[in-house]
Amino acid sequence: MAEQLQQLILDTLDTQSTLPDSRALKIPGQSSPASSHDAQITILGALNSLLSREMITYETHEVSSHVLTPEGVQIVREGSHEARVWAALPERGSAPLSAQDLKRAVGDEAAKVGQGRAFKSGWIAKEGNGFVKAVSNITDTTQTELRELESSGTLVAGEKALAELRKRKLIIQRKGQWFTVHKGANFSTSIAKPETDLTVDMLTSGSWKKSTFKKYNFDADGIPTSGGALHPILKVREEIRSIFLEMGFEEMPTGTFVESGFWCFDALFVPQLHPARELQDTFYLSDPSTSLPPPSDYYERVARVHEHGGYDSIGYRTPWSHEESHKLLLRTHTTASSAAMLYKLAAKCRGEDVDGDLSAKSQPGAANLSDDGFRPAKLFSIDRVFRNETMDATHLAEFHQVEGVVADRNLTLADLIGFMRTFFRKMGMKNLRFKPAYNPYTEPSLEIFAWHPLLEKWVEIGNSGMFRPEMLAPMGFPPDVRVHGWGIGLERPTMIRYGVNNIRTLVGHKTSIENVENSPAVMF
């Protein structure tokens, strides 16, 4: 029908030059002129198709019309409520009809509305406990007006009558439009669509010489490219990594997702009976289940300080379990990698050469360098860790940990707090608080809180502390060497940055690819 309608418009323009009023058209398949709103919408589609080929131009004229509500349609078919009430009553002098019988005759709604309006018009009267007709004939003006509206969209009686019908919710006003149509630059009575592409067949046959081609729109937007996109977590990771590198840190290798109980817990002076080592908190491997042995002399020093104490510590005074120390597990924190790197950093202090020794990359000019082999270091890592967590809106069994380590002589807690303020200020967090806390491998320990302006409350953002002598001394560090350590999650800053309230929509099968593609770059 669309092509038939387009052809009708072109043929009309060919004979009349101008189509002054599109409401005069008869849409193919319909017997009456296209005066309704829906008919003009159909005509508009045909006009836009012809306009895109510059075959016609048209002008739009706004017009207001009225359409009947379902109640109005019922009145056109059955009569107004007041007329139906009048028709149901007996003549004056006959037995009156009670209110209950009237409801049964015309229905509750018609009886309720029609009774009042019939009284107001003087059509009915009350006798005793019932009603009778007060006049012998009536004119149902409401039905007549609605029929006129249904056919023409307006009333000769004018706005006052329309307002009354709108008040009674029998009609609603609807804005419509009609069109005046003129010939365009490429006017033709043929509706053959122009070619959009020049094909090999056209060139071979020569048909391109007689073909009409659609003009190119050089202002149109191109098709969006479907290139790759970084996940929001990777964007935040890269920004944090840039902050570390800007502050002179070196990135640690952290590719060992599987660690032994020794490096993940024992080397950090975490007691072997600590709850974090239970099955409900840690994923242990079943095959293989045990690790290769760590360096024997270092292993013995760690076992001795746990079981018997040393380095001015009484230790934990509990039996040492070789089985517990050699268990293989998915690392619960990247501090396991930090411990291994610190052990290598202390190699020169022990008079040893260890593969991957960091002393060759140490920072020149550090204070109080001596011949004990120690060199200051600033290390960081951002990688995955695994914990046997109950998954909910803010917890996953696999997540990312951001960790930093600073090793130097005679560091103090004030140095740690000052460094934390500098680091988090670069992340846009200037209002910080520090709360004393407990960690098995740091003393003193601090929880870090930042003021969240959107939530209007203090939010914990990380944990920090100074590694204990029981951890550093067995590695071989000189007594005056102190090491700062701190860690934050990667997912929580990402959720805050991108307004995510459920971590399962950020990571996992519920992640929206569209949101990943459209997420802006992060700037702290």
Short mmCIF file of N, CA, C and O in Angstrom, two decimals, residues 241-251 361-363 376-380 405-406 419 423 426:
data_model
loop_
_atom_site.label_atom_id
_atom_site.label_comp_id
_atom_site.label_asym_id
_atom_site.label_seq_id
_atom_site.Cartn_x
_atom_site.Cartn_y
_atom_site.Cartn_z
N ARG A 241 48.61 2.15 38.74
CA ARG A 241 49.98 1.76 38.36
C ARG A 241 50.79 3.00 37.96
O ARG A 241 51.98 3.12 38.32
N SER A 242 50.17 3.93 37.25
CA SER A 242 50.86 5.16 36.85
C SER A 242 51.27 5.98 38.06
O SER A 242 52.34 6.60 38.07
N ILE A 243 50.43 5.99 39.09
CA ILE A 243 50.76 6.73 40.32
C ILE A 243 51.99 6.12 40.99
O ILE A 243 52.91 6.84 41.41
N PHE A 244 52.03 4.78 41.07
CA PHE A 244 53.20 4.13 41.66
C PHE A 244 54.47 4.46 40.89
O PHE A 244 55.51 4.80 41.46
N LEU A 245 54.40 4.33 39.56
CA LEU A 245 55.60 4.58 38.74
C LEU A 245 56.03 6.04 38.86
O LEU A 245 57.23 6.34 38.88
N GLU A 246 55.06 6.95 38.94
CA GLU A 246 55.38 8.37 39.10
C GLU A 246 56.13 8.63 40.40
O GLU A 246 56.98 9.53 40.48
N MET A 247 55.83 7.81 41.44
CA MET A 247 56.47 7.99 42.74
C MET A 247 57.75 7.19 42.86
O MET A 247 58.33 7.09 43.96
N GLY A 248 58.22 6.59 41.76
CA GLY A 248 59.52 5.92 41.78
C GLY A 248 59.48 4.47 42.22
O GLY A 248 60.53 3.92 42.60
N PHE A 249 58.32 3.81 42.16
CA PHE A 249 58.22 2.41 42.57
C PHE A 249 58.59 1.49 41.42
O PHE A 249 58.47 1.84 40.24
N GLU A 250 58.99 0.28 41.78
CA GLU A 250 59.28 -0.77 40.81
C GLU A 250 58.24 -1.87 40.97
O GLU A 250 57.90 -2.27 42.10
N GLU A 251 57.72 -2.39 39.85
CA GLU A 251 56.65 -3.39 39.91
C GLU A 251 57.24 -4.77 40.17
O GLU A 251 58.22 -5.19 39.54
N LYS A 361 69.05 -2.99 41.17
CA LYS A 361 68.11 -1.95 40.76
C LYS A 361 67.82 -0.98 41.91
O LYS A 361 66.83 -0.29 41.92
N SER A 362 68.69 -0.97 42.90
CA SER A 362 68.43 -0.14 44.07
C SER A 362 68.58 1.33 43.72
O SER A 362 69.12 1.69 42.69
N GLN A 363 68.08 2.16 44.61
CA GLN A 363 68.07 3.60 44.37
C GLN A 363 69.37 4.21 44.89
O GLN A 363 69.72 4.07 46.06
N PRO A 376 67.98 0.47 49.82
CA PRO A 376 66.54 0.78 49.94
C PRO A 376 65.79 0.36 48.67
O PRO A 376 66.37 0.27 47.58
N ALA A 377 64.48 0.14 48.82
CA ALA A 377 63.66 -0.28 47.68
C ALA A 377 62.22 0.18 47.88
O ALA A 377 61.74 0.29 49.02
N LYS A 378 61.56 0.46 46.77
CA LYS A 378 60.13 0.77 46.76
C LYS A 378 59.48 -0.13 45.72
O LYS A 378 59.77 -0.02 44.53
N LEU A 379 58.62 -1.02 46.15
CA LEU A 379 58.04 -2.05 45.30
C LEU A 379 56.52 -1.97 45.35
O LEU A 379 55.94 -1.57 46.36
N PHE A 380 55.87 -2.40 44.26
CA PHE A 380 54.41 -2.46 44.27
C PHE A 380 53.96 -3.63 43.40
O PHE A 380 54.70 -4.14 42.55
N VAL A 405 55.26 -1.64 49.05
CA VAL A 405 56.26 -1.94 50.07
C VAL A 405 57.39 -0.93 49.94
O VAL A 405 57.89 -0.68 48.83
N VAL A 406 57.80 -0.34 51.08
CA VAL A 406 58.94 0.57 51.11
C VAL A 406 59.91 0.07 52.17
O VAL A 406 59.52 -0.10 53.34
N PHE A 419 53.43 9.06 53.88
CA PHE A 419 53.42 8.47 52.54
C PHE A 419 52.00 8.13 52.12
O PHE A 419 51.62 8.33 50.95
N PHE A 423 50.14 9.34 48.71
CA PHE A 423 49.66 8.37 47.73
C PHE A 423 48.16 8.56 47.46
O PHE A 423 47.74 8.64 46.30
N LYS A 426 47.03 11.65 45.47
CA LYS A 426 47.13 11.49 44.02
C LYS A 426 45.93 10.74 43.46
O LYS A 426 45.64 10.82 42.26
#
